[in-house]
Amino acid sequence: MLSEFDLIKRYFAQHSTSDPRIALGIGDDCALLNPSPGMQLAISTDMLVSGRHFFADADPVMLGHKCLAVNLSDLAAMGATPVAFTLALSLPEANPVWLEGFSQGLLALANQHRCSLIGGDTTKGPLTICITVFGELPPGSALRRDAAQVGDDIWVSGTLGDARLALAGYWKEIKLAAADHSLAAQRMHQPTPRIALGVALRGIANAALDISDGLIGDLGHILERSQVGASLHIDSLPAGPVLSLQPLAKRREFTLSGGDDYELCFTAPIAQRAAVIAAGLASNTTVTRIGCIQQEPGLRLLDDFGQAVSLQLTSFDHFTTP
Ligand code: ADP
Ligand code: MG
């Protein structure tokens, strides 16, 4: 039987770091960080609960990746560079196969982003994974939700809707060919945090957030916090490669309200169009202009002909969505 301390040592503490920003990692009562001189800390927590955010039998390697990816996505949405993270883990049992896979998926993504695991907590209980990430950015450069300006373009990174399409496949709501379903499922299980794009957008974008609960709901947060409205060209939304093959109504529904995309939605002045495109190229991330910020409150959905479209769509909410 693995003890709590063996478990931490074997699966998580072998992650040694030579990062000068980490003065002390796993093993003491606290970790110690040396933020780079003059930088501000950006901190975010996300919790993933078995049966709620992922299936209880989810592949542990992919789950490890996803748990950290959704947290890194929050740093990306702020324009922060990752530094470190903590991991609070509630486990029903110390299963070595699960722990091996989970730690492998988690730490591979951590290494890729130079984000060290510096501590955490481990307890027995229902499978729940809670990560806190620490990032850094120059003071005043954070891409906040409350900073959209009237006249800004609205942009989105990557593609939308394939994660939601994969879910529809699992639920048998839509029948998908096996190869298509696995491609879409990869987007659901292995989201790519857009860190390089977020950093490249410092000083260019005004407002940003990451899309976790669906574009319209999440964009709604920017509109509310910035006290502005917007028009969206809904047929310009970049659908994922699998969703692109679906009929228009599904493409619209899943790109607008899909959820689990972990793409960035951001606003930037028209004068920054060339700079946004350059930031996309520099970070190897596609960026698509999808609408504009307006004074008039509310969100207007327009088709390719500029005609208003009325759709009954809601975004995911843990306490109101069944
Ligand atoms: P304490 O009792 O002081 O809270 P613990 O016994 O819980 O310390 O943990 C011992 C050390 O192992 C601490 O440095 C803690 O941060 C680290 N740790 C515990 N669980 C994890 C985990 N799941 N991942 C990474 N580090 C962990
Ligand atoms: Mg503890």
Short mmCIF file of C-alpha atoms and ligand atoms in Angstrom, two decimals:
data_model
loop_
_atom_site.label_atom_id
_atom_site.label_comp_id
_atom_site.label_asym_id
_atom_site.label_seq_id
_atom_site.Cartn_x
_atom_site.Cartn_y
_atom_site.Cartn_z
CA MET A 1 0.00 0.00 0.00
CA LEU A 2 1.23 3.49 -0.89
CA SER A 3 1.31 5.94 2.00
CA GLU A 4 0.37 9.57 1.45
CA PHE A 5 4.05 10.59 1.61
CA ASP A 6 5.25 7.81 -0.73
CA LEU A 7 2.58 8.86 -3.17
CA ILE A 8 3.63 12.52 -3.16
CA LYS A 9 7.31 11.56 -3.42
CA ARG A 10 6.86 9.02 -6.18
CA TYR A 11 4.45 10.82 -8.49
CA PHE A 12 4.74 14.52 -7.82
CA ALA A 13 7.96 15.45 -6.01
CA GLN A 14 10.34 14.01 -8.62
CA HIS A 15 9.51 17.10 -10.60
CA SER A 16 12.68 18.96 -9.61
CA THR A 17 13.20 22.44 -10.90
CA SER A 18 16.16 24.67 -11.66
CA ASP A 19 13.87 27.64 -12.24
CA PRO A 20 15.33 30.68 -10.36
CA ARG A 21 11.77 31.92 -9.78
CA ILE A 22 11.21 28.92 -7.46
CA ALA A 23 13.20 29.38 -4.23
CA LEU A 24 11.65 26.30 -2.55
CA GLY A 25 9.35 23.66 -4.03
CA ILE A 26 7.55 20.60 -2.63
CA GLY A 27 8.45 19.32 0.86
CA ASP A 28 8.18 22.14 3.37
CA ASP A 29 5.18 23.84 4.96
CA CYS A 30 5.11 26.42 2.19
CA ALA A 31 6.74 26.85 -1.19
CA LEU A 32 8.72 30.04 -1.76
CA LEU A 33 8.57 32.04 -4.98
CA ASN A 34 10.85 34.79 -6.28
CA PRO A 35 8.73 36.69 -8.78
CA SER A 36 10.87 38.25 -11.53
CA PRO A 37 11.86 41.81 -10.54
CA GLY A 38 9.13 44.37 -11.20
CA MET A 39 6.51 41.79 -12.19
CA GLN A 40 2.99 41.44 -10.82
CA LEU A 41 1.60 38.02 -9.81
CA ALA A 42 -1.48 36.60 -11.57
CA ILE A 43 -3.24 33.84 -9.57
CA SER A 44 -6.12 31.57 -10.53
CA THR A 45 -7.80 28.41 -9.19
CA ASP A 46 -9.91 25.83 -11.02
CA MET A 47 -11.46 22.72 -9.55
CA LEU A 48 -12.45 19.65 -11.54
CA VAL A 49 -14.91 17.22 -9.97
CA SER A 50 -15.43 13.65 -11.15
CA GLY A 51 -18.86 13.16 -12.73
CA ARG A 52 -19.24 16.91 -13.10
CA HIS A 53 -16.30 18.08 -15.22
CA PHE A 54 -15.06 14.72 -16.45
CA PHE A 55 -16.21 11.12 -16.65
CA ALA A 56 -15.15 8.97 -13.68
CA ASP A 57 -13.35 6.57 -16.07
CA ALA A 58 -11.55 9.38 -17.97
CA ASP A 59 -8.09 8.50 -19.27
CA PRO A 60 -5.75 9.68 -16.47
CA VAL A 61 -3.04 11.01 -18.83
CA MET A 62 -5.55 13.23 -20.63
CA LEU A 63 -7.15 14.22 -17.35
CA GLY A 64 -3.79 15.33 -15.95
CA HIS A 65 -3.27 17.45 -19.06
CA LYS A 66 -6.74 18.95 -18.96
CA CYS A 67 -6.67 19.92 -15.28
CA LEU A 68 -3.57 22.01 -15.77
CA ALA A 69 -4.60 23.23 -19.24
CA VAL A 70 -7.79 24.87 -17.96
CA ASN A 71 -5.80 26.68 -15.31
CA LEU A 72 -3.07 27.79 -17.73
CA SER A 73 -5.87 29.02 -19.99
CA ASP A 74 -6.84 31.53 -17.29
CA LEU A 75 -3.26 32.83 -17.20
CA ALA A 76 -3.33 33.08 -21.01
CA ALA A 77 -6.55 35.09 -20.85
CA MET A 78 -4.82 37.62 -18.61
CA GLY A 79 -1.64 37.77 -20.72
CA ALA A 80 0.43 36.22 -17.91
CA THR A 81 3.48 33.97 -18.20
CA PRO A 82 3.19 30.75 -16.12
CA VAL A 83 5.51 30.35 -13.12
CA ALA A 84 4.23 27.58 -10.82
CA PHE A 85 1.19 25.70 -9.58
CA THR A 86 -0.13 23.79 -6.57
CA LEU A 87 -2.24 20.64 -6.71
CA ALA A 88 -4.91 19.66 -4.16
CA LEU A 89 -5.99 16.12 -4.83
CA SER A 90 -8.82 14.14 -3.29
CA LEU A 91 -8.53 10.48 -4.32
CA PRO A 92 -10.84 7.51 -3.59
CA GLU A 93 -7.78 5.19 -3.58
CA ALA A 94 -4.03 5.29 -4.24
CA ASN A 95 -4.15 3.50 -7.60
CA PRO A 96 -0.58 3.41 -9.03
CA VAL A 97 -1.72 3.03 -12.66
CA TRP A 98 -4.02 6.05 -12.36
CA LEU A 99 -1.41 8.12 -10.50
CA GLU A 100 1.31 7.27 -13.02
CA GLY A 101 -0.87 8.36 -15.95
CA PHE A 102 -2.26 11.44 -14.24
CA SER A 103 1.12 12.74 -13.11
CA GLN A 104 2.59 12.06 -16.55
CA GLY A 105 -0.10 14.07 -18.39
CA LEU A 106 0.03 16.83 -15.80
CA LEU A 107 3.80 17.22 -15.61
CA ALA A 108 4.36 16.96 -19.38
CA LEU A 109 2.20 20.05 -19.90
CA ALA A 110 3.82 21.73 -16.87
CA ASN A 111 7.29 21.21 -18.36
CA GLN A 112 6.16 22.45 -21.74
CA HIS A 113 5.12 25.76 -20.16
CA ARG A 114 7.94 25.96 -17.59
CA CYS A 115 5.36 25.88 -14.81
CA SER A 116 6.67 23.99 -11.76
CA LEU A 117 4.56 21.97 -9.33
CA ILE A 118 5.55 23.54 -6.00
CA GLY A 119 3.15 21.98 -3.49
CA GLY A 120 -0.34 20.84 -2.74
CA ASP A 121 -2.42 18.63 -0.52
CA THR A 122 -3.46 14.99 -0.80
CA THR A 123 -6.44 13.42 0.90
CA LYS A 124 -8.77 10.45 0.55
CA GLY A 125 -12.23 11.24 -0.78
CA PRO A 126 -14.30 11.58 -3.97
CA LEU A 127 -12.03 12.24 -7.00
CA THR A 128 -11.54 16.02 -7.12
CA ILE A 129 -8.61 17.90 -8.57
CA CYS A 130 -8.00 21.49 -7.61
CA ILE A 131 -5.11 23.44 -9.11
CA THR A 132 -3.93 26.95 -8.34
CA VAL A 133 -1.63 28.55 -10.89
CA PHE A 134 0.74 31.44 -10.38
CA GLY A 135 1.84 33.55 -13.32
CA GLU A 136 3.52 36.91 -13.78
CA LEU A 137 3.14 39.94 -15.99
CA PRO A 138 4.30 43.57 -16.08
CA PRO A 139 2.04 45.78 -13.90
CA GLY A 140 -0.68 47.44 -15.95
CA SER A 141 -0.46 44.94 -18.82
CA ALA A 142 -3.14 42.45 -17.73
CA LEU A 143 -5.92 41.81 -20.27
CA ARG A 144 -8.94 42.46 -18.07
CA ARG A 145 -12.62 41.82 -18.70
CA ASP A 146 -13.58 45.38 -17.85
CA ALA A 147 -11.42 47.11 -20.45
CA ALA A 148 -13.31 46.68 -23.76
CA GLN A 149 -13.82 50.00 -25.60
CA VAL A 150 -16.59 51.06 -27.96
CA GLY A 151 -15.31 50.57 -31.52
CA ASP A 152 -13.02 47.62 -30.62
CA ASP A 153 -12.98 44.60 -32.89
CA ILE A 154 -13.88 41.30 -31.22
CA TRP A 155 -11.54 38.41 -31.98
CA VAL A 156 -11.36 34.73 -31.14
CA SER A 157 -8.40 32.34 -31.25
CA GLY A 158 -8.38 28.87 -32.81
CA THR A 159 -11.72 27.18 -33.50
CA LEU A 160 -14.92 26.71 -31.52
CA GLY A 161 -17.48 24.00 -30.94
CA ASP A 162 -15.65 20.72 -31.48
CA ALA A 163 -15.54 19.96 -27.74
CA ARG A 164 -19.31 20.41 -27.55
CA LEU A 165 -19.73 18.28 -30.67
CA ALA A 166 -17.71 15.50 -29.01
CA LEU A 167 -20.08 15.66 -26.04
CA ALA A 168 -23.06 15.40 -28.40
CA GLY A 169 -21.37 12.29 -29.82
CA TYR A 170 -20.98 10.74 -26.34
CA TRP A 171 -24.60 11.56 -25.54
CA LYS A 172 -25.72 10.10 -28.89
CA GLU A 173 -27.38 13.43 -29.57
CA ILE A 174 -25.53 13.45 -32.91
CA LYS A 175 -24.18 10.43 -34.74
CA LEU A 176 -20.54 10.88 -35.72
CA ALA A 177 -18.15 8.61 -37.63
CA ALA A 178 -15.62 7.08 -35.20
CA ALA A 179 -12.67 9.01 -36.68
CA ASP A 180 -14.57 12.31 -36.53
CA HIS A 181 -15.66 11.68 -32.97
CA SER A 182 -12.14 10.95 -31.82
CA LEU A 183 -10.82 14.11 -33.51
CA ALA A 184 -13.50 16.21 -31.82
CA ALA A 185 -12.95 14.38 -28.51
CA GLN A 186 -9.29 15.33 -28.62
CA ARG A 187 -10.36 18.98 -28.45
CA MET A 188 -12.52 18.18 -25.46
CA HIS A 189 -9.89 16.19 -23.56
CA GLN A 190 -6.71 18.01 -24.60
CA PRO A 191 -7.42 21.75 -24.79
CA THR A 192 -4.45 23.94 -25.77
CA PRO A 193 -3.88 26.86 -23.40
CA ARG A 194 -3.15 29.91 -25.59
CA ILE A 195 -0.29 31.19 -23.45
CA ALA A 196 1.93 32.50 -26.27
CA LEU A 197 -0.98 34.39 -27.83
CA GLY A 198 -2.02 35.93 -24.50
CA VAL A 199 1.52 37.19 -23.88
CA ALA A 200 1.80 38.48 -27.48
CA LEU A 201 -1.44 40.46 -27.01
CA ARG A 202 -0.11 42.50 -24.07
CA GLY A 203 -0.29 46.17 -25.03
CA ILE A 204 -2.41 45.31 -28.12
CA ALA A 205 -5.71 43.86 -26.85
CA ASN A 206 -7.92 45.85 -24.49
CA ALA A 207 -9.99 43.06 -22.90
CA ALA A 208 -9.77 39.26 -22.95
CA LEU A 209 -11.07 36.09 -21.35
CA ASP A 210 -10.94 32.40 -22.09
CA ILE A 211 -14.04 30.64 -23.37
CA SER A 212 -14.96 27.86 -20.98
CA ASP A 213 -18.75 28.07 -20.80
CA GLY A 214 -19.56 29.08 -24.40
CA LEU A 215 -18.74 32.20 -26.43
CA ILE A 216 -21.94 34.19 -25.94
CA GLY A 217 -22.06 33.69 -22.20
CA ASP A 218 -18.38 34.44 -21.75
CA LEU A 219 -18.41 37.44 -24.10
CA GLY A 220 -21.39 38.59 -22.04
CA HIS A 221 -19.01 38.88 -19.05
CA ILE A 222 -16.79 41.29 -20.99
CA LEU A 223 -19.84 43.33 -22.08
CA GLU A 224 -21.22 43.51 -18.57
CA ARG A 225 -17.94 44.38 -16.90
CA SER A 226 -17.02 46.92 -19.59
CA GLN A 227 -20.57 48.35 -19.73
CA VAL A 228 -20.80 48.05 -23.51
CA GLY A 229 -22.73 46.03 -26.12
CA ALA A 230 -21.66 44.14 -29.23
CA SER A 231 -22.55 42.74 -32.63
CA LEU A 232 -21.33 39.30 -33.61
CA HIS A 233 -21.10 38.00 -37.17
CA ILE A 234 -22.18 34.52 -36.29
CA ASP A 235 -21.35 32.95 -39.63
CA SER A 236 -17.75 34.23 -39.35
CA LEU A 237 -17.19 32.17 -36.21
CA PRO A 238 -14.40 29.65 -36.83
CA ALA A 239 -15.97 26.21 -36.36
CA GLY A 240 -13.73 23.26 -35.49
CA PRO A 241 -12.79 20.92 -38.36
CA VAL A 242 -15.37 18.30 -37.39
CA LEU A 243 -18.14 20.78 -36.59
CA SER A 244 -17.57 22.44 -40.00
CA LEU A 245 -19.12 19.34 -41.59
CA GLN A 246 -22.38 19.76 -39.63
CA PRO A 247 -25.48 21.68 -40.81
CA LEU A 248 -25.58 25.47 -40.30
CA ALA A 249 -27.94 25.36 -37.30
CA LYS A 250 -25.58 23.07 -35.35
CA ARG A 251 -22.54 25.07 -36.37
CA ARG A 252 -24.20 28.20 -35.07
CA GLU A 253 -25.40 26.60 -31.85
CA PHE A 254 -22.10 24.92 -30.94
CA THR A 255 -19.77 27.78 -31.92
CA LEU A 256 -21.92 30.26 -30.00
CA SER A 257 -22.71 28.31 -26.88
CA GLY A 258 -20.62 25.12 -26.96
CA GLY A 259 -18.29 25.44 -24.00
CA ASP A 260 -15.03 23.69 -23.06
CA ASP A 261 -13.25 25.44 -25.97
CA TYR A 262 -10.53 27.19 -23.93
CA GLU A 263 -9.92 29.64 -26.75
CA LEU A 264 -9.32 33.34 -26.09
CA CYS A 265 -11.98 35.92 -26.90
CA PHE A 266 -10.47 39.41 -26.90
CA THR A 267 -11.16 42.94 -28.06
CA ALA A 268 -8.66 45.32 -29.67
CA PRO A 269 -8.83 48.74 -31.34
CA ILE A 270 -9.28 48.76 -35.14
CA ALA A 271 -5.86 50.45 -35.35
CA GLN A 272 -4.35 47.25 -33.88
CA ARG A 273 -5.65 44.86 -36.59
CA ALA A 274 -2.22 44.32 -38.14
CA ALA A 275 -0.65 43.91 -34.68
CA VAL A 276 -3.27 41.29 -33.70
CA ILE A 277 -2.59 39.32 -36.87
CA ALA A 278 1.15 39.56 -36.19
CA ALA A 279 0.58 38.30 -32.61
CA GLY A 280 -1.35 35.34 -34.02
CA LEU A 281 1.46 34.54 -36.45
CA ALA A 282 4.16 34.95 -33.81
CA SER A 283 2.32 32.57 -31.47
CA ASN A 284 1.34 30.13 -34.23
CA THR A 285 -2.34 30.59 -33.36
CA THR A 286 -5.11 31.46 -35.79
CA VAL A 287 -7.09 34.57 -34.89
CA THR A 288 -10.46 35.50 -36.44
CA ARG A 289 -12.31 38.79 -36.29
CA ILE A 290 -15.91 38.04 -35.32
CA GLY A 291 -17.62 41.31 -34.41
CA CYS A 292 -17.36 44.71 -32.80
CA ILE A 293 -17.96 46.42 -29.48
CA GLN A 294 -20.76 49.01 -29.51
CA GLN A 295 -22.20 51.56 -27.17
CA GLU A 296 -25.75 50.15 -27.28
CA PRO A 297 -26.08 47.52 -24.51
CA GLY A 298 -26.86 43.90 -25.42
CA LEU A 299 -25.50 41.35 -27.87
CA ARG A 300 -26.74 41.40 -31.48
CA LEU A 301 -26.26 38.32 -33.64
CA LEU A 302 -25.94 39.02 -37.38
CA ASP A 303 -25.80 36.63 -40.34
CA ASP A 304 -23.60 36.98 -43.44
CA PHE A 305 -26.03 39.53 -44.91
CA GLY A 306 -25.98 41.69 -41.79
CA GLN A 307 -29.50 40.53 -40.87
CA ALA A 308 -30.35 40.06 -37.20
CA VAL A 309 -30.70 36.42 -36.17
CA SER A 310 -32.61 35.46 -33.09
CA LEU A 311 -31.45 32.28 -31.38
CA GLN A 312 -32.46 30.91 -28.01
CA LEU A 313 -29.08 29.93 -26.61
CA THR A 314 -27.83 29.80 -23.08
CA SER A 315 -24.43 29.23 -21.73
CA PHE A 316 -23.47 26.58 -19.22
CA ASP A 317 -24.10 27.33 -15.55
CA HIS A 318 -23.38 24.83 -12.78
CA PHE A 319 -26.39 25.79 -10.71
CA THR A 320 -28.99 26.29 -13.43
CA THR A 321 -27.96 23.79 -16.13
CA PRO A 322 -29.17 20.27 -15.31
P1 ADP B 1 1.29 19.94 5.66
O1 ADP B 1 0.78 18.89 6.58
O2 ADP B 1 2.34 20.81 6.21
O3 ADP B 1 0.18 20.67 4.96
P2 ADP B 1 1.54 17.83 3.78
O4 ADP B 1 1.92 16.68 4.60
O5 ADP B 1 0.11 17.98 3.36
O6 ADP B 1 2.06 19.14 4.50
O7 ADP B 1 2.43 17.84 2.46
C1 ADP B 1 3.84 17.68 2.51
C2 ADP B 1 4.47 18.39 1.35
O8 ADP B 1 4.02 17.76 0.15
C3 ADP B 1 4.11 19.85 1.27
O9 ADP B 1 5.22 20.55 0.77
C4 ADP B 1 2.99 19.87 0.25
O10 ADP B 1 2.96 21.11 -0.44
C5 ADP B 1 3.38 18.73 -0.66
N1 ADP B 1 2.21 18.06 -1.29
C6 ADP B 1 1.18 17.43 -0.71
N2 ADP B 1 0.31 16.94 -1.61
C7 ADP B 1 0.81 17.29 -2.82
C8 ADP B 1 0.40 17.09 -4.16
N3 ADP B 1 -0.74 16.44 -4.46
N4 ADP B 1 1.17 17.59 -5.14
C9 ADP B 1 2.29 18.28 -4.86
N5 ADP B 1 2.76 18.49 -3.64
C10 ADP B 1 2.04 18.00 -2.62
MG MG B 2 -1.28 19.60 3.91
#
